[in-house]
Coordinates of C-alpha atoms (C1' of nucleotides) in Angstrom, one line a residue:
Chain R
M4 CA -15.8 -3.9 -9.0
Q5 CA -16.0 -4.7 -5.3
I6 CA -12.7 -3.6 -3.9
E7 CA -12.4 -6.1 -1.1
Q8 CA -11.4 -9.7 -0.7
S9 CA -14.8 -11.2 -0.2
S10 CA -14.9 -14.9 -1.2
G11 CA -18.0 -15.4 -3.2
V12 CA -16.8 -15.4 -6.8
E13 CA -19.6 -16.6 -9.1
G14 CA -21.2 -14.2 -11.6
E15 CA -18.8 -11.3 -11.3
D16 CA -16.7 -10.4 -14.4
L17 CA -13.0 -10.8 -15.0
V18 CA -12.1 -7.3 -13.7
D19 CA -13.7 -8.0 -10.3
T20 CA -11.9 -11.3 -10.1
L21 CA -8.6 -9.7 -11.1
V22 CA -9.0 -7.0 -8.4
Q23 CA -9.9 -9.5 -5.7
T24 CA -6.9 -11.7 -6.7
A25 CA -4.6 -8.7 -6.5
F26 CA -5.8 -7.8 -3.0
A27 CA -5.4 -11.4 -1.9
V28 CA -1.9 -11.6 -3.2
M29 CA -0.9 -8.2 -1.7
A30 CA -2.3 -9.3 1.6
V31 CA 0.0 -12.3 1.6
L32 CA 3.0 -10.2 0.6
T33 CA 2.3 -7.6 3.2
R34 CA 1.9 -10.2 5.9
I35 CA 5.2 -11.9 5.1
A36 CA 7.1 -8.6 4.7
A37 CA 5.8 -7.4 8.0
G38 CA 7.0 -10.6 9.6
H39 CA 10.5 -9.4 8.7
D40 CA 9.8 -5.8 9.6
V41 CA 10.0 -4.6 6.0
S42 CA 7.4 -2.8 4.0
L43 CA 5.9 -3.8 0.7
T44 CA 7.9 -1.1 -1.0
Q45 CA 11.2 -2.3 0.5
L46 CA 10.3 -5.8 -0.8
R47 CA 10.0 -4.3 -4.2
V48 CA 13.3 -2.6 -3.8
F49 CA 14.9 -5.9 -2.9
G50 CA 13.4 -7.5 -6.0
I51 CA 14.7 -4.7 -8.2
L52 CA 18.2 -4.7 -6.8
R53 CA 18.5 -8.4 -6.6
D54 CA 20.9 -8.5 -9.6
R55 CA 21.5 -4.8 -10.2
R56 CA 23.2 -1.8 -8.8
L57 CA 21.2 1.3 -9.6
R58 CA 21.4 5.1 -9.0
M59 CA 18.8 6.6 -6.7
A60 CA 17.0 8.2 -9.6
E61 CA 16.8 4.9 -11.5
L62 CA 15.4 3.1 -8.5
A63 CA 12.8 5.9 -8.1
E64 CA 11.9 5.4 -11.7
F65 CA 11.4 1.7 -11.3
L66 CA 9.2 2.2 -8.3
G67 CA 7.3 5.1 -9.7
L68 CA 8.2 7.2 -6.7
D69 CA 9.7 10.7 -6.3
R70 CA 13.4 10.9 -5.8
S71 CA 12.9 12.6 -2.4
T72 CA 11.0 9.5 -1.2
M73 CA 14.0 7.3 -2.0
T74 CA 16.2 9.0 0.5
G75 CA 14.2 7.9 3.5
L76 CA 13.5 4.5 2.0
V77 CA 17.2 3.8 1.4
D78 CA 18.2 5.4 4.7
R79 CA 16.1 3.0 6.7
A80 CA 17.2 0.0 4.8
E81 CA 20.8 1.1 5.0
R82 CA 20.5 1.7 8.8
R83 CA 19.4 -2.0 9.1
G84 CA 22.3 -3.2 7.0
L85 CA 20.1 -4.4 4.1
L86 CA 21.2 -1.9 1.5
E87 CA 24.3 0.2 0.9
R88 CA 25.1 3.4 -0.9
G89 CA 28.2 3.9 -3.0
R90 CA 29.8 6.4 -5.4
N91 CA 28.9 6.2 -9.1
A92 CA 32.0 6.0 -11.2
D93 CA 30.6 8.0 -14.1
D94 CA 28.7 10.8 -12.5
G95 CA 29.8 12.6 -9.4
R96 CA 26.3 13.7 -8.6
A97 CA 24.8 10.2 -8.7
V98 CA 24.6 7.8 -5.8
D99 CA 24.4 4.0 -6.4
V100 CA 22.4 1.6 -4.3
Y101 CA 22.9 -2.1 -4.0
M102 CA 22.1 -5.0 -1.7
T103 CA 24.3 -6.1 1.1
P104 CA 24.9 -9.8 1.7
A105 CA 22.4 -9.6 4.7
G106 CA 19.9 -7.9 2.4
S107 CA 20.2 -10.6 -0.2
A108 CA 19.9 -13.3 2.3
L109 CA 16.7 -11.7 3.6
A110 CA 15.4 -11.4 0.1
V111 CA 16.0 -15.1 -0.6
K112 CA 14.2 -16.0 2.6
V113 CA 11.2 -13.8 1.8
D114 CA 11.0 -15.2 -1.7
A115 CA 10.8 -18.7 -0.3
E116 CA 8.1 -17.8 2.1
V117 CA 6.0 -16.1 -0.6
R118 CA 6.2 -19.2 -2.7
R119 CA 5.2 -21.4 0.2
A120 CA 2.3 -19.1 1.0
L121 CA 1.1 -18.7 -2.6
N122 CA 1.5 -22.3 -3.7
P123 CA -1.5 -23.5 -1.8
L124 CA -3.4 -20.9 -3.6
T125 CA -2.2 -21.9 -7.0
G126 CA -2.2 -25.5 -5.9
R127 CA -6.0 -25.5 -5.9
L128 CA -5.7 -25.6 -9.7
D129 CA -4.7 -28.8 -11.4
A130 CA -1.7 -29.0 -13.6
T131 CA -3.6 -28.3 -16.8
Q132 CA -5.3 -25.2 -15.3
R133 CA -1.9 -23.9 -14.0
R134 CA -0.4 -24.3 -17.4
T135 CA -3.4 -22.4 -18.8
L136 CA -3.4 -19.6 -16.3
A137 CA 0.2 -18.5 -16.4
P138 CA 0.3 -17.5 -20.1
L139 CA -3.1 -15.9 -19.8
L140 CA -1.9 -13.6 -17.1
G141 CA 1.4 -13.2 -18.8
G142 CA -0.4 -12.1 -22.0
M143 CA -2.1 -9.3 -20.0
L144 CA 1.2 -8.0 -18.7
D145 CA 3.1 -8.2 -21.9
Q146 CA 2.5 -4.6 -22.8
P147 CA 2.8 -1.8 -20.4
N148 CA -0.4 -0.2 -19.4
D149 CA -1.4 3.3 -20.7
Chain F
M27 CA 9.6 -14.2 -7.4
Q28 CA 10.7 -10.9 -8.8
I29 CA 8.8 -8.3 -6.8
E30 CA 8.5 -5.7 -9.5
Q31 CA 6.4 -5.0 -12.6
S32 CA 9.0 -5.9 -15.2
S33 CA 7.5 -6.9 -18.5
G34 CA 9.3 -10.0 -19.6
V35 CA 7.1 -12.9 -18.7
E36 CA 8.4 -16.1 -20.3
G37 CA 9.8 -18.9 -18.3
E38 CA 8.8 -17.7 -14.9
D39 CA 6.3 -19.8 -12.9
L40 CA 2.8 -19.0 -12.0
V41 CA 3.7 -17.4 -8.6
D42 CA 5.9 -14.9 -10.3
T43 CA 3.2 -14.0 -12.8
L44 CA 0.6 -13.8 -10.1
V45 CA 2.7 -11.4 -8.1
Q46 CA 3.5 -9.3 -11.1
T47 CA -0.2 -9.2 -12.1
A48 CA -1.1 -8.1 -8.5
F49 CA 1.4 -5.2 -8.6
A50 CA 0.2 -4.1 -12.0
V51 CA -3.4 -4.1 -10.8
M52 CA -2.6 -2.3 -7.6
A53 CA -0.7 0.3 -9.6
V54 CA -3.8 1.0 -11.7
L55 CA -6.0 1.2 -8.6
T56 CA -3.6 3.5 -6.7
R57 CA -3.2 5.8 -9.7
I58 CA -7.0 6.2 -10.1
A59 CA -7.6 6.6 -6.4
A60 CA -4.9 9.3 -6.2
G61 CA -6.6 11.1 -9.1
H62 CA -9.6 11.5 -6.7
D63 CA -7.4 12.3 -3.7
V64 CA -8.4 9.1 -1.9
S65 CA -6.1 6.3 -0.8
L66 CA -6.3 2.6 -1.7
T67 CA -7.6 1.9 1.8
Q68 CA -10.4 4.4 1.4
L69 CA -11.2 2.7 -1.9
R70 CA -11.6 -0.5 -0.1
V71 CA -13.8 1.1 2.5
F72 CA -16.1 2.4 -0.3
G73 CA -16.2 -1.1 -1.8
I74 CA -17.1 -2.6 1.5
L75 CA -19.7 0.0 2.5
R76 CA -21.2 0.1 -1.0
D77 CA -24.3 -1.8 0.2
R78 CA -23.8 -2.0 3.9
R79 CA -23.9 -0.1 7.1
L80 CA -21.2 -1.4 9.5
R81 CA -19.9 -0.7 13.0
M82 CA -16.4 0.6 13.3
A83 CA -15.1 -2.7 14.6
E84 CA -16.7 -4.7 11.8
L85 CA -15.2 -2.4 9.2
A86 CA -11.8 -2.8 10.9
E87 CA -12.3 -6.6 10.7
F88 CA -13.1 -6.5 7.0
L89 CA -10.0 -4.4 6.3
G90 CA -7.7 -6.4 8.7
L91 CA -6.8 -3.2 10.5
D92 CA -6.8 -2.1 14.1
R93 CA -9.8 -0.3 15.5
S94 CA -7.7 2.7 16.3
T95 CA -6.7 3.0 12.7
M96 CA -10.3 3.3 11.6
T97 CA -10.9 6.4 13.6
G98 CA -8.6 8.6 11.5
L99 CA -9.6 6.8 8.3
V100 CA -13.3 7.5 8.9
D101 CA -12.5 11.0 10.2
R102 CA -10.8 12.1 7.0
A103 CA -13.5 10.6 4.8
E104 CA -16.2 12.1 6.9
R105 CA -14.5 15.5 6.8
R106 CA -14.7 15.3 3.0
G107 CA -18.4 14.4 3.1
L108 CA -17.8 10.9 1.7
L109 CA -18.8 8.9 4.8
E110 CA -20.9 9.5 7.8
R111 CA -21.1 8.2 11.4
G112 CA -24.4 7.3 13.1
R113 CA -25.7 5.7 16.2
N114 CA -26.2 2.0 16.4
A115 CA -29.7 1.1 17.5
D116 CA -28.7 -2.0 19.4
D117 CA -25.5 -1.1 21.2
G118 CA -24.8 2.3 22.8
R119 CA -21.1 1.7 22.5
A120 CA -21.1 1.0 18.8
V121 CA -20.8 3.6 16.0
D122 CA -22.1 2.9 12.6
V123 CA -20.5 4.0 9.4
Y124 CA -22.1 4.4 6.0
M125 CA -21.6 6.1 2.6
T126 CA -23.1 9.5 1.9
P127 CA -24.6 10.2 -1.5
A128 CA -21.4 12.0 -2.5
G129 CA -19.4 9.1 -1.4
S130 CA -21.5 6.7 -3.4
A131 CA -21.2 8.9 -6.4
L132 CA -17.5 9.0 -6.1
A133 CA -17.4 5.2 -5.7
V134 CA -19.4 4.7 -8.9
K135 CA -17.1 7.0 -10.8
V136 CA -14.0 5.3 -9.6
D137 CA -15.5 1.9 -10.4
A138 CA -16.1 2.9 -13.9
E139 CA -12.5 4.3 -14.3
V140 CA -11.0 1.1 -12.9
R141 CA -13.0 -0.9 -15.5
R142 CA -11.9 1.4 -18.3
A143 CA -8.3 1.1 -17.2
L144 CA -8.3 -2.7 -16.6
N145 CA -10.3 -3.6 -19.7
P146 CA -7.5 -3.0 -22.1
L147 CA -5.5 -5.3 -20.0
T148 CA -8.1 -8.0 -20.0
G149 CA -8.9 -7.1 -23.6
R150 CA -5.6 -8.5 -24.8
L151 CA -7.2 -11.9 -24.2
D152 CA -9.7 -13.2 -26.7
A153 CA -13.2 -14.2 -25.5
T154 CA -12.2 -17.8 -25.0
Q155 CA -9.2 -16.9 -22.9
R156 CA -11.3 -14.5 -20.8
R157 CA -13.9 -17.2 -20.1
T158 CA -11.0 -19.5 -19.1
L159 CA -9.2 -17.0 -16.8
A160 CA -12.1 -15.9 -14.7
P161 CA -13.0 -19.2 -13.2
L162 CA -9.3 -20.2 -12.8
L163 CA -8.7 -17.1 -10.6
G164 CA -12.0 -17.5 -8.9
G165 CA -11.0 -21.1 -8.1
M166 CA -7.9 -19.8 -6.3
L167 CA -9.9 -17.3 -4.2
D168 CA -12.7 -19.7 -3.3
Q169 CA -11.2 -20.7 0.0
P170 CA -9.6 -18.3 2.4
N171 CA -5.8 -18.5 2.7
D172 CA -4.2 -20.0 5.8
Chain H
dT1 C1' 21.7 26.1 -16.8
dA2 C1' 20.1 21.5 -15.9
dT3 C1' 20.4 17.4 -13.1
dT4 C1' 21.2 14.5 -8.8
dG5 C1' 20.3 13.8 -4.3
dT6 C1' 19.1 15.6 0.1
dT7 C1' 16.5 18.4 3.5
dA8 C1' 12.5 20.6 5.4
dT9 C1' 7.8 20.1 5.8
dA10 C1' 3.3 18.2 5.7
dC11 C1' -0.1 14.6 5.3
dT12 C1' -1.8 9.8 5.3
dC13 C1' -1.6 5.1 7.1
dT14 C1' -0.6 2.1 10.6
dA15 C1' 0.0 0.1 15.4
dT16 C1' 0.3 0.1 20.7
dA17 C1' -1.1 1.8 25.0
dA18 C1' -4.1 4.3 27.8
dC19 C1' -8.6 6.2 28.4
dT20 C1' -14.2 6.8 28.3
dA21 C1' -18.5 5.2 28.0
dT22 C1' -21.5 1.5 27.7
dA23 C1' -22.7 -3.4 28.4
Chain A
dT29 C1' -15.3 -7.1 34.1
dA30 C1' -15.4 -6.9 29.1
dT31 C1' -16.1 -4.5 24.8
dA32 C1' -16.4 -0.3 21.5
dG33 C1' -14.5 3.6 20.1
dT34 C1' -11.2 7.4 20.7
dT35 C1' -6.9 9.8 21.9
dA36 C1' -2.0 10.2 22.3
dT37 C1' 2.0 9.0 20.4
dA38 C1' 5.4 7.1 17.3
dG39 C1' 7.1 5.5 12.9
dA40 C1' 6.8 4.5 7.9
dG41 C1' 5.6 6.0 3.2
dT42 C1' 4.6 9.7 0.2
dA43 C1' 4.9 14.3 -2.3
dT44 C1' 6.2 19.4 -3.0
dA45 C1' 9.5 23.0 -2.7
dA46 C1' 14.0 24.7 -1.8
dC47 C1' 18.8 23.8 -1.7
dA48 C1' 24.0 22.2 -2.5
dA49 C1' 27.0 19.9 -5.5
dT50 C1' 28.1 18.4 -10.0
dA51 C1' 27.6 18.4 -15.0

DNA sequence: TATTGTTATACTCTATAACTATA
DNA sequence: TATAGTTATAGAGTATAACAATA
């Protein structure tokens, strides 16, 4: 399996390559996120809340994290003015979370940087290869994993 | 970019798909690692030390982490009998790290689990697609990123 | 009674700065 | 003087258990 981003990719199988690709992509994301003093998890939060307003519990569900973990995560982002909490109209127990304009602006900037960073990676493929790769990866993701 | 593992992959571009794939793969790795009470970083250490004995500084370099971070990382793994420290023959300042038999055994077990978990993912592709995908991803990884 | 979110607590990962032992 | 590793410290991410407020 080789859980590292070593470069030599020749005879290994698809799983090896998948794992190496995943680590390479995560390294890029982590580096860009760190450049804006946000964590990978916060990046995911921004992606999820881009066009949604969710309750804490729903956000936790999306992220696969415990509800108690969300408190600190949202606390820190709120303290920096990137997220905000608000009341939920339907349920007095629930707390909604949503992006602030500053948070959205940061998300857009990070998105652009990620594209700029990853494009040279995907750019090593020619147009035909790119058109081939996307649906192949997409096909793998189509169904949720066990 | 959509930094989340939502399922709908239709019109997005290759970068989106790549990021989603990376998150999906990392989720699998994290879950399996957690099942054995090891972190993703420790999994990477096992991958790197599989067939090598490295100095602390070299291991840090491979992982892209600070040397001070390695101390705790190796401490915890050593305390659990998965790694060991030893003297370096050439340099009295250096400390070598290497897998114990127990560590290697765990690495083999985790490796098998990862393959079992990821194969259904790759298994959704037919043989031709699999033969196409591997070299495409490999081509992207061939050169180190900026 | 059950659910939502928070708090208290504990552990891991991570970095920076200061220290020691060796080169 | 420079390098290797560790320690001290601080902050983020994560989970479990206990709790208050609401349903």
